[in-house]
Tab-separated table of C-alpha atoms (C1' of nucleotides) in Angstrom:
chain	number	residue	atom	x	y	z
E	4	UNK	CA	-46.817	8.911	30.047
E	5	UNK	CA	-44.174	6.027	29.106
E	6	UNK	CA	-45.269	3.523	26.940
E	7	UNK	CA	-41.735	2.127	27.147
E	8	UNK	CA	-41.973	-1.593	27.808
E	9	UNK	CA	-38.789	-3.105	29.525
E	10	UNK	CA	-38.080	-4.319	26.267
E	11	UNK	CA	-38.003	-2.345	23.061
E	12	UNK	CA	-40.072	-4.310	20.758
E	13	UNK	CA	-37.830	-3.193	17.268
E	14	UNK	CA	-34.905	-2.222	18.865
E	15	UNK	CA	-32.419	-3.762	15.633
E	16	UNK	CA	-34.229	-1.367	13.413
E	17	UNK	CA	-34.705	1.440	15.569
E	18	UNK	CA	-30.709	1.186	16.965
E	19	UNK	CA	-30.392	1.434	12.431
E	20	UNK	CA	-32.782	3.752	11.208
E	21	UNK	CA	-31.495	6.204	14.329
E	22	UNK	CA	-27.935	5.832	13.586
E	23	UNK	CA	-28.671	6.750	10.353
E	24	UNK	CA	-30.030	10.379	11.353
E	25	UNK	CA	-27.281	10.269	13.642
E	26	UNK	CA	-24.766	10.195	11.218
E	27	UNK	CA	-26.369	12.607	9.200
E	28	UNK	CA	-26.159	15.338	12.787
E	29	UNK	CA	-22.894	14.272	13.367
E	30	UNK	CA	-20.421	12.260	11.038
E	31	UNK	CA	-18.680	8.695	10.991
E	32	UNK	CA	-16.471	10.147	13.997
E	33	UNK	CA	-19.072	11.948	16.253
E	34	UNK	CA	-21.578	8.395	16.237
E	35	UNK	CA	-21.621	6.921	19.254
E	36	UNK	CA	-23.144	4.243	20.648
E	37	UNK	CA	-23.817	5.229	24.066
E	38	UNK	CA	-25.009	8.493	22.671
E	39	UNK	CA	-27.080	6.330	20.237
E	40	UNK	CA	-28.761	3.972	22.695
E	41	UNK	CA	-29.598	7.669	25.083
E	42	UNK	CA	-31.544	8.783	22.104
E	43	UNK	CA	-33.514	5.858	22.673
E	44	UNK	CA	-33.797	5.823	25.880
E	45	UNK	CA	-32.334	2.876	26.581
E	46	UNK	CA	-29.046	1.657	28.480
E	47	UNK	CA	-25.852	2.443	27.372
E	48	UNK	CA	-25.329	-1.462	26.601
E	49	UNK	CA	-28.605	-2.444	24.788
E	50	UNK	CA	-26.739	-2.004	21.328
E	51	UNK	CA	-24.458	-4.840	22.736
E	52	UNK	CA	-27.415	-7.717	22.289
E	53	UNK	CA	-27.977	-6.403	18.811
E	54	UNK	CA	-24.142	-5.807	17.463
E	55	UNK	CA	-21.498	-7.246	18.414
E	56	UNK	CA	-19.194	-4.035	18.240
E	57	UNK	CA	-19.724	-0.840	16.495
E	58	UNK	CA	-18.384	-1.890	12.928
E	59	UNK	CA	-20.876	-4.511	12.745
E	60	UNK	CA	-23.286	-1.654	13.076
E	61	UNK	CA	-21.961	0.984	11.096
E	62	UNK	CA	-21.915	-2.622	8.697
E	63	UNK	CA	-25.943	-2.915	9.224
E	64	UNK	CA	-26.580	0.633	8.053
E	65	UNK	CA	-24.763	0.601	4.665
E	66	UNK	CA	-26.094	-2.295	4.315
E	67	UNK	CA	-29.436	-0.668	5.049
E	68	UNK	CA	-28.044	2.094	2.296
E	69	UNK	CA	-27.397	-0.353	-0.182
E	70	UNK	CA	-31.100	-1.907	0.303
E	71	UNK	CA	-32.398	1.615	-0.183
E	72	UNK	CA	-30.783	1.934	-3.857
E	73	UNK	CA	-32.003	-1.433	-4.903
E	74	UNK	CA	-34.916	-0.594	-4.028
E	75	UNK	CA	-35.100	2.013	-6.321
E	76	UNK	CA	-33.107	0.100	-9.183
E	77	UNK	CA	-35.896	-2.868	-8.806
E	78	UNK	CA	-38.315	0.873	-9.479
E	79	UNK	CA	-36.782	1.420	-12.126
E	80	UNK	CA	-36.305	-1.621	-13.874
E	81	UNK	CA	-39.986	-2.105	-13.893
E	82	UNK	CA	-40.499	1.380	-15.384
E	83	UNK	CA	-37.975	1.754	-17.890
E	84	UNK	CA	-37.952	-2.022	-18.571
E	85	UNK	CA	-36.363	-2.102	-22.334
E	86	UNK	CA	-34.421	0.990	-21.423
E	87	UNK	CA	-30.869	-0.069	-20.393
E	88	UNK	CA	-29.536	3.578	-20.742
E	89	UNK	CA	-31.683	5.422	-19.124
E	90	UNK	CA	-31.788	2.592	-16.569
E	91	UNK	CA	-28.111	3.325	-15.653
E	92	UNK	CA	-27.930	6.576	-16.000
E	93	UNK	CA	-30.952	6.877	-13.080
E	94	UNK	CA	-29.318	4.249	-11.262
E	95	UNK	CA	-26.340	7.010	-11.214
E	96	UNK	CA	-28.923	10.146	-10.326
E	97	UNK	CA	-29.612	8.253	-7.271
E	98	UNK	CA	-26.293	7.815	-6.465
E	99	UNK	CA	-25.962	11.205	-7.385
E	100	UNK	CA	-28.538	12.544	-5.075
E	101	UNK	CA	-27.384	10.452	-2.300
E	102	UNK	CA	-23.741	11.598	-2.562
E	103	UNK	CA	-25.594	15.250	-1.576
E	104	UNK	CA	-28.778	14.701	0.054
E	105	UNK	CA	-26.943	12.481	2.759
E	106	UNK	CA	-23.078	12.748	2.092
E	107	UNK	CA	-21.956	10.411	5.575
E	108	UNK	CA	-24.461	7.901	5.065
E	109	UNK	CA	-22.616	7.709	1.686
E	110	UNK	CA	-18.880	8.110	2.683
E	111	UNK	CA	-19.686	5.192	4.895
E	112	UNK	CA	-20.967	3.558	1.934
E	113	UNK	CA	-18.484	3.860	-1.079
E	114	UNK	CA	-15.894	5.122	0.884
E	115	UNK	CA	-13.892	2.220	2.190
E	116	UNK	CA	-14.629	2.185	5.425
E	117	UNK	CA	-15.238	-1.169	5.406
E	118	UNK	CA	-13.516	-3.548	3.441
E	119	UNK	CA	-15.475	-5.708	3.101
E	120	UNK	CA	-13.209	-8.109	3.006
E	121	UNK	CA	-13.530	-8.621	6.727
E	122	UNK	CA	-17.200	-7.490	6.598
E	123	UNK	CA	-20.218	-9.704	7.431
E	124	UNK	CA	-22.235	-11.858	4.830
E	125	UNK	CA	-25.109	-8.953	5.669
E	126	UNK	CA	-22.988	-6.092	3.809
E	127	UNK	CA	-21.120	-8.461	1.662
E	128	UNK	CA	-24.457	-9.100	-0.705
E	129	UNK	CA	-25.873	-6.035	-1.169
E	130	UNK	CA	-23.004	-4.764	-1.860
E	131	UNK	CA	-22.721	-8.069	-4.335
E	132	UNK	CA	-26.556	-7.310	-5.623
E	133	UNK	CA	-25.372	-3.671	-5.812
E	134	UNK	CA	-22.990	-4.777	-9.301
E	135	UNK	CA	-25.285	-7.648	-10.376
E	136	UNK	CA	-28.379	-5.003	-11.210
E	137	UNK	CA	-25.542	-2.888	-12.719
E	138	UNK	CA	-24.468	-6.219	-15.101
E	139	UNK	CA	-27.648	-6.489	-15.408
E	140	UNK	CA	-28.363	-3.949	-17.199
E	141	UNK	CA	-25.226	-3.526	-19.532
E	142	UNK	CA	-25.567	-6.975	-20.816
E	143	UNK	CA	-28.241	-5.718	-22.191
E	144	UNK	CA	-27.850	-2.672	-23.394
E	145	UNK	CA	-25.204	-4.737	-25.543
E	146	UNK	CA	-27.634	-6.799	-26.781
E	147	UNK	CA	-29.641	-4.423	-28.124
E	148	UNK	CA	-26.077	-3.266	-29.647
E	149	UNK	CA	-26.751	0.187	-27.630
E	150	UNK	CA	-23.118	-0.554	-25.840
E	151	UNK	CA	-20.393	-2.032	-27.312
E	152	UNK	CA	-20.540	-5.980	-27.298
E	153	UNK	CA	-17.435	-6.714	-25.167
E	154	UNK	CA	-16.460	-7.501	-21.407
E	155	UNK	CA	-19.672	-6.305	-19.732
E	156	UNK	CA	-17.526	-6.715	-15.980
E	157	UNK	CA	-15.288	-4.313	-17.554
E	158	UNK	CA	-18.110	-1.136	-18.315
E	159	UNK	CA	-20.150	-2.229	-15.371
E	160	UNK	CA	-16.457	-1.398	-14.010
E	161	UNK	CA	-16.400	1.558	-15.920
E	162	UNK	CA	-19.550	3.197	-14.989
E	163	UNK	CA	-19.332	2.074	-11.396
E	164	UNK	CA	-15.722	3.693	-10.924
E	165	UNK	CA	-16.876	6.883	-12.648
E	166	UNK	CA	-20.468	7.214	-10.792
E	167	UNK	CA	-18.669	6.842	-7.501
E	168	UNK	CA	-15.621	9.464	-8.585
E	169	UNK	CA	-17.969	11.773	-9.563
E	170	UNK	CA	-20.013	11.659	-6.454
E	171	UNK	CA	-17.225	11.202	-3.830
E	172	UNK	CA	-15.549	14.804	-5.372
E	173	UNK	CA	-19.377	16.174	-4.812
E	174	UNK	CA	-20.075	15.138	-1.267
E	175	UNK	CA	-16.267	16.106	-0.233
E	176	UNK	CA	-17.299	19.568	-1.174
E	177	UNK	CA	-14.266	19.260	-4.478
E	178	UNK	CA	-16.194	20.821	-7.066
E	179	UNK	CA	-18.122	23.183	-4.730
E	180	UNK	CA	-14.644	25.570	-5.196
E	181	UNK	CA	-14.302	24.974	-9.084
E	182	UNK	CA	-17.655	25.121	-9.747
E	183	UNK	CA	-18.562	28.293	-8.610
E	184	UNK	CA	-20.920	26.664	-5.932
E	185	UNK	CA	-24.285	27.252	-8.134
E	186	UNK	CA	-26.111	23.893	-7.468
E	187	UNK	CA	-27.338	23.829	-11.054
E	188	UNK	CA	-23.994	24.560	-12.893
E	189	UNK	CA	-23.496	21.094	-11.220
E	190	UNK	CA	-25.762	19.329	-12.317
E	191	UNK	CA	-24.920	20.082	-15.731
E	192	UNK	CA	-21.136	19.635	-15.395
E	193	UNK	CA	-22.194	16.420	-14.214
E	194	UNK	CA	-24.241	15.386	-17.039
E	195	UNK	CA	-21.071	16.446	-19.697
E	196	UNK	CA	-19.223	13.873	-17.957
E	197	UNK	CA	-22.037	11.220	-17.546
E	198	UNK	CA	-21.494	12.400	-21.323
E	199	UNK	CA	-17.851	11.347	-21.497
E	200	UNK	CA	-18.454	8.419	-20.136
E	201	UNK	CA	-21.433	7.016	-22.083
E	202	UNK	CA	-18.971	8.329	-26.094
E	203	UNK	CA	-16.531	4.455	-23.756
E	204	UNK	CA	-19.638	2.896	-24.087
E	205	UNK	CA	-21.166	3.612	-26.960
E	206	UNK	CA	-21.031	1.959	-30.092
E	207	UNK	CA	-19.865	2.931	-32.727
D	133	UNK	CA	22.355	7.415	25.810
D	134	UNK	CA	19.359	9.411	24.741
D	135	UNK	CA	19.793	12.016	22.549
D	136	UNK	CA	16.750	13.009	23.197
D	137	UNK	CA	16.928	17.461	23.997
D	138	UNK	CA	13.718	18.557	25.963
D	139	UNK	CA	13.400	20.234	22.565
D	140	UNK	CA	12.497	17.670	19.599
D	141	UNK	CA	13.926	19.660	17.337
D	142	UNK	CA	11.750	18.468	14.315
D	143	UNK	CA	8.058	17.266	16.255
D	144	UNK	CA	6.071	18.577	13.554
D	145	UNK	CA	7.443	16.851	10.177
D	146	UNK	CA	8.151	13.432	13.018
D	147	UNK	CA	4.625	13.782	13.980
D	148	UNK	CA	3.159	13.622	10.234
D	149	UNK	CA	5.653	10.992	9.052
D	150	UNK	CA	5.504	8.791	11.926
D	151	UNK	CA	1.263	9.116	11.437
D	152	UNK	CA	1.324	7.849	7.737
D	153	UNK	CA	3.155	5.065	9.063
D	154	UNK	CA	0.352	4.488	11.967
D	155	UNK	CA	-2.295	4.810	9.709
D	156	UNK	CA	-0.585	2.226	7.633
D	157	UNK	CA	-0.768	0.459	10.733
D	158	UNK	CA	-4.219	0.849	11.906
D	159	UNK	CA	-6.172	2.632	10.048
D	160	UNK	CA	-7.239	6.338	10.535
D	161	UNK	CA	-10.405	4.628	13.485
D	162	UNK	CA	-7.318	4.171	15.014
D	163	UNK	CA	-5.077	6.454	15.125
D	164	UNK	CA	-4.419	8.568	18.299
D	165	UNK	CA	-2.600	11.459	18.515
D	166	UNK	CA	-1.187	10.056	23.150
D	167	UNK	CA	-0.059	6.696	21.202
D	168	UNK	CA	1.235	8.610	18.109
D	169	UNK	CA	3.478	10.943	20.459
D	170	UNK	CA	4.190	7.439	23.165
D	171	UNK	CA	6.078	6.551	19.566
D	172	UNK	CA	8.144	9.664	19.239
D	173	UNK	CA	9.109	9.481	22.938
D	174	UNK	CA	6.976	13.108	23.827
D	175	UNK	CA	4.320	13.871	26.146
D	176	UNK	CA	0.918	13.581	25.138
D	177	UNK	CA	0.069	16.755	24.891
D	178	UNK	CA	3.281	17.678	22.924
D	179	UNK	CA	1.117	17.473	19.378
D	180	UNK	CA	-1.287	20.190	20.389
D	181	UNK	CA	1.659	22.524	19.973
D	182	UNK	CA	1.623	21.675	16.816
D	183	UNK	CA	-1.886	20.993	16.189
D	184	UNK	CA	-4.773	22.241	17.366
D	185	UNK	CA	-6.679	18.911	17.323
D	186	UNK	CA	-6.518	16.125	15.738
D	187	UNK	CA	-8.479	17.447	12.472
D	188	UNK	CA	-5.810	19.055	12.091
D	189	UNK	CA	-3.295	16.578	11.889
D	190	UNK	CA	-5.162	14.455	9.247
D	191	UNK	CA	-4.958	17.477	7.179
D	192	UNK	CA	-1.908	18.002	7.356
D	193	UNK	CA	-0.960	13.983	6.453
D	194	UNK	CA	-3.072	14.518	3.589
D	195	UNK	CA	-1.628	17.726	2.478
D	196	UNK	CA	1.687	15.614	2.577
D	197	UNK	CA	-0.191	13.141	0.334
D	198	UNK	CA	-1.211	15.419	-2.199
D	199	UNK	CA	2.499	17.038	-2.170
D	200	UNK	CA	3.685	13.488	-3.057
D	201	UNK	CA	1.565	12.626	-5.803
D	202	UNK	CA	2.729	16.013	-6.909
D	203	UNK	CA	6.239	15.684	-6.952
D	204	UNK	CA	5.711	13.029	-8.909
D	205	UNK	CA	3.350	14.616	-11.119
D	206	UNK	CA	5.992	17.303	-11.902
D	207	UNK	CA	8.311	14.115	-12.804
D	208	UNK	CA	6.015	13.403	-15.191
D	209	UNK	CA	5.932	15.883	-16.986
D	210	UNK	CA	9.689	16.768	-17.362
D	211	UNK	CA	10.451	12.749	-18.675
D	212	UNK	CA	6.953	13.073	-21.013
D	213	UNK	CA	7.494	16.954	-21.792
D	214	UNK	CA	5.398	16.306	-25.153
D	215	UNK	CA	2.927	13.242	-24.066
D	216	UNK	CA	-0.003	14.703	-22.751
D	217	UNK	CA	-1.573	11.288	-23.147
D	218	UNK	CA	0.774	9.292	-21.143
D	219	UNK	CA	0.853	11.842	-18.463
D	220	UNK	CA	-2.589	11.656	-17.732
D	221	UNK	CA	-1.878	7.816	-17.502
D	222	UNK	CA	0.602	7.724	-15.631
D	223	UNK	CA	-0.762	10.307	-13.040
D	224	UNK	CA	-3.328	7.567	-13.035
D	225	UNK	CA	-1.332	4.409	-12.479
D	226	UNK	CA	0.473	6.873	-9.462
D	227	UNK	CA	-2.813	7.583	-7.870
D	228	UNK	CA	-4.003	3.847	-8.309
D	229	UNK	CA	-0.188	2.697	-6.627
D	230	UNK	CA	-0.962	4.978	-4.059
D	231	UNK	CA	-4.659	2.786	-3.301
D	232	UNK	CA	-2.978	-0.429	-3.410
D	233	UNK	CA	0.249	0.024	-1.325
D	234	UNK	CA	-0.784	2.827	1.190
D	235	UNK	CA	-5.259	2.067	1.346
D	236	UNK	CA	-5.750	4.092	4.723
D	237	UNK	CA	-3.732	7.463	3.396
D	238	UNK	CA	-5.528	7.028	0.643
D	239	UNK	CA	-9.126	7.272	1.941
D	240	UNK	CA	-7.751	9.529	3.670
D	241	UNK	CA	-6.708	11.910	1.281
D	242	UNK	CA	-9.879	10.654	-1.116
D	243	UNK	CA	-12.355	9.713	0.643
D	244	UNK	CA	-14.013	12.475	1.835
D	245	UNK	CA	-13.048	12.214	5.256
D	246	UNK	CA	-12.306	15.857	5.288
D	247	UNK	CA	-15.302	17.913	3.456
D	248	UNK	CA	-12.291	20.240	1.929
D	249	UNK	CA	-14.869	23.420	2.796
D	250	UNK	CA	-14.467	23.377	6.697
D	251	UNK	CA	-10.566	22.057	6.138
D	252	UNK	CA	-7.397	24.192	6.806
D	253	UNK	CA	-5.601	26.184	3.952
D	254	UNK	CA	-2.498	24.376	2.732
D	255	UNK	CA	-4.739	20.953	2.362
D	256	UNK	CA	-6.951	23.235	-0.088
D	257	UNK	CA	-3.605	24.870	-1.860
D	258	UNK	CA	-3.058	20.880	-2.251
D	259	UNK	CA	-5.274	19.566	-2.992
D	260	UNK	CA	-6.385	22.397	-5.955
D	261	UNK	CA	-2.454	22.158	-7.254
D	262	UNK	CA	-3.210	18.977	-7.897
D	263	UNK	CA	-6.311	19.299	-9.876
D	264	UNK	CA	-4.550	22.403	-11.552
D	265	UNK	CA	-1.900	19.759	-12.709
D	266	UNK	CA	-4.736	17.621	-14.486
D	267	UNK	CA	-6.239	20.806	-16.046
D	268	UNK	CA	-2.697	21.055	-17.774
D	269	UNK	CA	-2.375	18.044	-18.805
D	270	UNK	CA	-5.577	18.041	-20.919
D	271	UNK	CA	-5.445	21.557	-22.668
D	272	UNK	CA	-2.356	20.438	-23.502
D	273	UNK	CA	-3.825	17.010	-25.028
D	274	UNK	CA	-6.327	19.365	-26.642
D	275	UNK	CA	-3.813	21.499	-27.835
D	276	UNK	CA	-2.746	18.494	-29.711
D	277	UNK	CA	-5.486	17.136	-31.106
D	278	UNK	CA	-5.276	14.193	-28.966
D	279	UNK	CA	-8.093	14.572	-27.037
D	280	UNK	CA	-11.480	16.088	-28.545
D	281	UNK	CA	-11.995	19.969	-28.577
D	282	UNK	CA	-14.128	21.363	-25.560
D	283	UNK	CA	-14.986	22.281	-21.963
D	284	UNK	CA	-11.491	20.953	-20.287
D	285	UNK	CA	-12.935	21.267	-16.587
D	286	UNK	CA	-15.592	18.081	-18.031
D	287	UNK	CA	-12.652	15.911	-19.269
D	288	UNK	CA	-10.498	16.564	-16.335
D	289	UNK	CA	-13.266	15.484	-13.731
D	290	UNK	CA	-14.026	12.764	-15.401
D	291	UNK	CA	-10.692	11.593	-15.488
D	292	UNK	CA	-9.992	12.440	-12.051
D	293	UNK	CA	-13.193	10.664	-11.121
D	294	UNK	CA	-12.592	7.848	-13.280
D	295	UNK	CA	-9.066	6.502	-12.188
D	296	UNK	CA	-10.459	7.830	-8.340
D	297	UNK	CA	-13.541	5.698	-8.254
D	298	UNK	CA	-11.305	2.590	-10.021
D	299	UNK	CA	-8.905	2.768	-6.782
D	300	UNK	CA	-11.514	3.125	-4.965
D	301	UNK	CA	-12.846	0.121	-5.706
D	302	UNK	CA	-9.065	-1.925	-5.237
D	303	UNK	CA	-8.788	-0.445	-2.009
D	304	UNK	CA	-11.910	-1.450	-0.549
D	305	UNK	CA	-11.460	-4.751	-1.948
D	306	UNK	CA	-15.120	-4.417	-3.972
D	307	UNK	CA	-12.854	-5.843	-6.965
D	308	UNK	CA	-11.537	-8.616	-4.989
D	309	UNK	CA	-14.295	-10.787	-5.084
D	310	UNK	CA	-15.163	-10.281	-8.975
D	311	UNK	CA	-11.705	-10.164	-9.892
D	312	UNK	CA	-10.840	-14.120	-8.461
D	313	UNK	CA	-8.225	-12.076	-6.161
D	314	UNK	CA	-5.263	-12.281	-8.921
D	315	UNK	CA	-3.905	-9.065	-8.906
D	316	UNK	CA	-2.404	-9.515	-12.498
D	317	UNK	CA	-5.783	-9.617	-13.967
D	318	UNK	CA	-6.608	-6.465	-11.729
D	319	UNK	CA	-3.783	-4.619	-13.496
D	320	UNK	CA	-5.118	-5.410	-17.183
D	321	UNK	CA	-9.658	-4.683	-16.254
D	322	UNK	CA	-7.479	-1.890	-15.153
D	323	UNK	CA	-5.996	-0.576	-18.402
D	324	UNK	CA	-9.494	-1.731	-20.255
D	325	UNK	CA	-11.654	0.617	-17.972
D	326	UNK	CA	-8.996	3.576	-18.612
D	327	UNK	CA	-9.354	2.430	-22.368
D	328	UNK	CA	-13.217	3.336	-22.199
D	329	UNK	CA	-12.057	6.665	-20.617
D	330	UNK	CA	-10.073	7.274	-23.456
D	331	UNK	CA	-12.629	6.573	-25.565
D	332	UNK	CA	-14.537	9.005	-24.487
D	333	UNK	CA	-12.214	11.681	-24.202
D	334	UNK	CA	-9.835	11.423	-27.707
D	335	UNK	CA	-10.792	12.984	-30.538
D	336	UNK	CA	-13.036	10.923	-33.641
T	217	DA	C1'	21.209	39.402	32.109
T	218	DG	C1'	16.513	39.548	32.249
T	219	DA	C1'	11.799	39.064	29.351
T	220	DC	C1'	9.678	36.906	26.325
T	221	DC	C1'	7.881	33.369	23.685
T	222	DA	C1'	8.459	28.457	21.368
T	223	DT	C1'	7.744	24.030	23.152
T	224	DG	C1'	7.388	20.314	25.706
T	225	DT	C1'	5.489	18.156	30.317
T	226	DG	C1'	2.222	16.540	34.036
T	227	DG	C1'	-2.567	16.375	35.675
T	228	DA	C1'	-7.924	16.592	35.007
T	229	DC	C1'	-11.803	15.631	32.855
T	230	DA	C1'	-15.803	14.012	30.050
T	231	DT	C1'	-16.887	10.748	26.724
T	232	DT	C1'	-16.722	6.472	24.743
T	233	DG	C1'	-15.927	1.277	23.242
T	234	DC	C1'	-16.583	-3.312	25.344
T	235	DC	C1'	-16.052	-6.438	29.850
T	236	DC	C1'	-19.358	-7.837	33.349
T	237	DA	C1'	-22.454	-9.637	36.900
T	238	DC	C1'	-27.514	-9.209	37.223
T	239	DA	C1'	-32.413	-7.899	35.965
T	240	DT	C1'	-36.695	-8.740	33.912
T	241	DT	C1'	-39.696	-10.841	29.851
T	242	DA	C1'	-40.965	-14.272	26.083
T	243	DT	C1'	-40.806	-18.537	24.687
T	244	DA	C1'	-40.935	-23.390	25.241
T	245	DA	C1'	-40.656	-27.853	27.703
T	246	DT	C1'	-42.775	-30.400	31.240
B	89	DA	C1'	-50.009	-24.337	34.788
B	90	DT	C1'	-44.943	-24.117	36.722
B	91	DT	C1'	-40.856	-24.216	35.363
B	92	DA	C1'	-36.870	-24.203	32.686
B	93	DT	C1'	-33.957	-21.824	28.977
B	94	DA	C1'	-32.783	-17.871	26.079
B	95	DA	C1'	-33.025	-13.247	24.276
B	96	DT	C1'	-32.613	-8.968	26.007
B	97	DG	C1'	-31.789	-4.571	28.434
B	98	DT	C1'	-29.627	-2.663	33.016
B	99	DG	C1'	-25.721	-1.164	35.863
B	100	DG	C1'	-21.102	-0.912	37.119
B	101	DG	C1'	-16.525	-0.563	35.694
B	102	DC	C1'	-12.330	-0.448	33.294
B	103	DA	C1'	-8.947	1.366	29.900
B	104	DA	C1'	-8.084	4.247	26.233
B	105	DT	C1'	-9.085	8.676	24.284
B	106	DG	C1'	-9.467	14.093	23.150
B	107	DT	C1'	-8.862	17.668	25.104
B	108	DC	C1'	-8.379	22.116	28.506
B	109	DC	C1'	-5.343	23.328	32.390
B	110	DA	C1'	-1.271	25.485	34.828
B	111	DC	C1'	3.195	24.952	35.005
B	112	DA	C1'	9.122	23.681	32.962
B	113	DT	C1'	11.909	24.486	30.474
B	114	DG	C1'	14.953	26.141	26.776
B	115	DG	C1'	15.526	29.083	22.882
B	116	DT	C1'	16.175	34.451	21.241
B	117	DC	C1'	16.404	38.892	21.415
B	118	DT	C1'	17.354	43.607	23.357
DNA sequence: AGACCATGTGGACATTGCCCACATTATAAT
DNA sequence: ATTATAATGTGGGCAATGTCCACATGGTCT
């Protein structure tokens, strides 16, 4: 009946995955280490063998989120190798989708929950890699004379800010009231907002 | 010695103000109703006569934050009556400043902590007012042919997203590492990012 | 003066994060 | 193969917290 051994075997990953589920169900505030342990059928202290404290578990969850985005971006880089503009767009769409489909995970990643100055190296690396991939796309766009030449970091920051801000509004429902709640219409609006960003970035 | 009466007199406001202080010291997670009560020298249940639960207290705090921004915007509207471009810029600066000086309050307001769909009417009104004031500024800029004519909501959303995203990055230290930690340099970078937004908004 | 309602108090309970000592298993050294 | 050692899981315990309850206190209005 119970194929459960004393040692779980892969508890660390199981914790992260179940945490993502629980995050989605109950939000960041509702995620508790003890219930997490209960759900996985282990004692309330087992998680502490893999994470020093709750904060570290959350960091690992966030890092997993960034890793998923990175995986998506790598696929984009292959499929749209010489089209940086589409790459930028699609990676923005991915973030938007995450904000709509897994708002709590998105909030954990981009909501400033992890001051990133005090977080562990794993999360820091993933976050940096996330930025670096954007930098790469944008400098490619500059080289192809699609975007105006200039400080790459400036354009990167502009793109990140715009997408992140838009996604945050979307996930926190700050739009639902102004945009008649229609998801289709929201996507149209998001596209138009993205156009404004593009106009600011493109060569003229 | 103790000018303390049984009834505090203005506990509701005192709670909100002290909550803002405590927020700044300990972050959202570290804010507890009980310590709040302790700090104000009242019983651990007194707050419940003014707020149904912790969530409602946080909403009131966030609403207070929005009210402060609104007050600032009203002043700007008087001082820069016919200069919507400067109004937009300055109200953006105000948000940036809040993100740097009171990052936890900023996070509470813009970090999606309050899904705004399920929050009380007070916060909802303040948040909406905040958007409306931007709409006003931007339609003025369109009328003066400073910004390209078109859907006002689209431009409003673009401006909000950009500023909010930039502020979130700043407050969560996601820049500190890429921008050599120099505050002066960050402000310069922020200005450049803002220029990209303006290029997207302006008439050409 | 007395009734009523807002406000503040203390007690209680379940839950949680985290610490401790101990148990069980895997790994490696002899 | 046996045995030390590290990795992993278990239970107990503690202080803190959010929230519920009954009760106390003090204005307010008739």
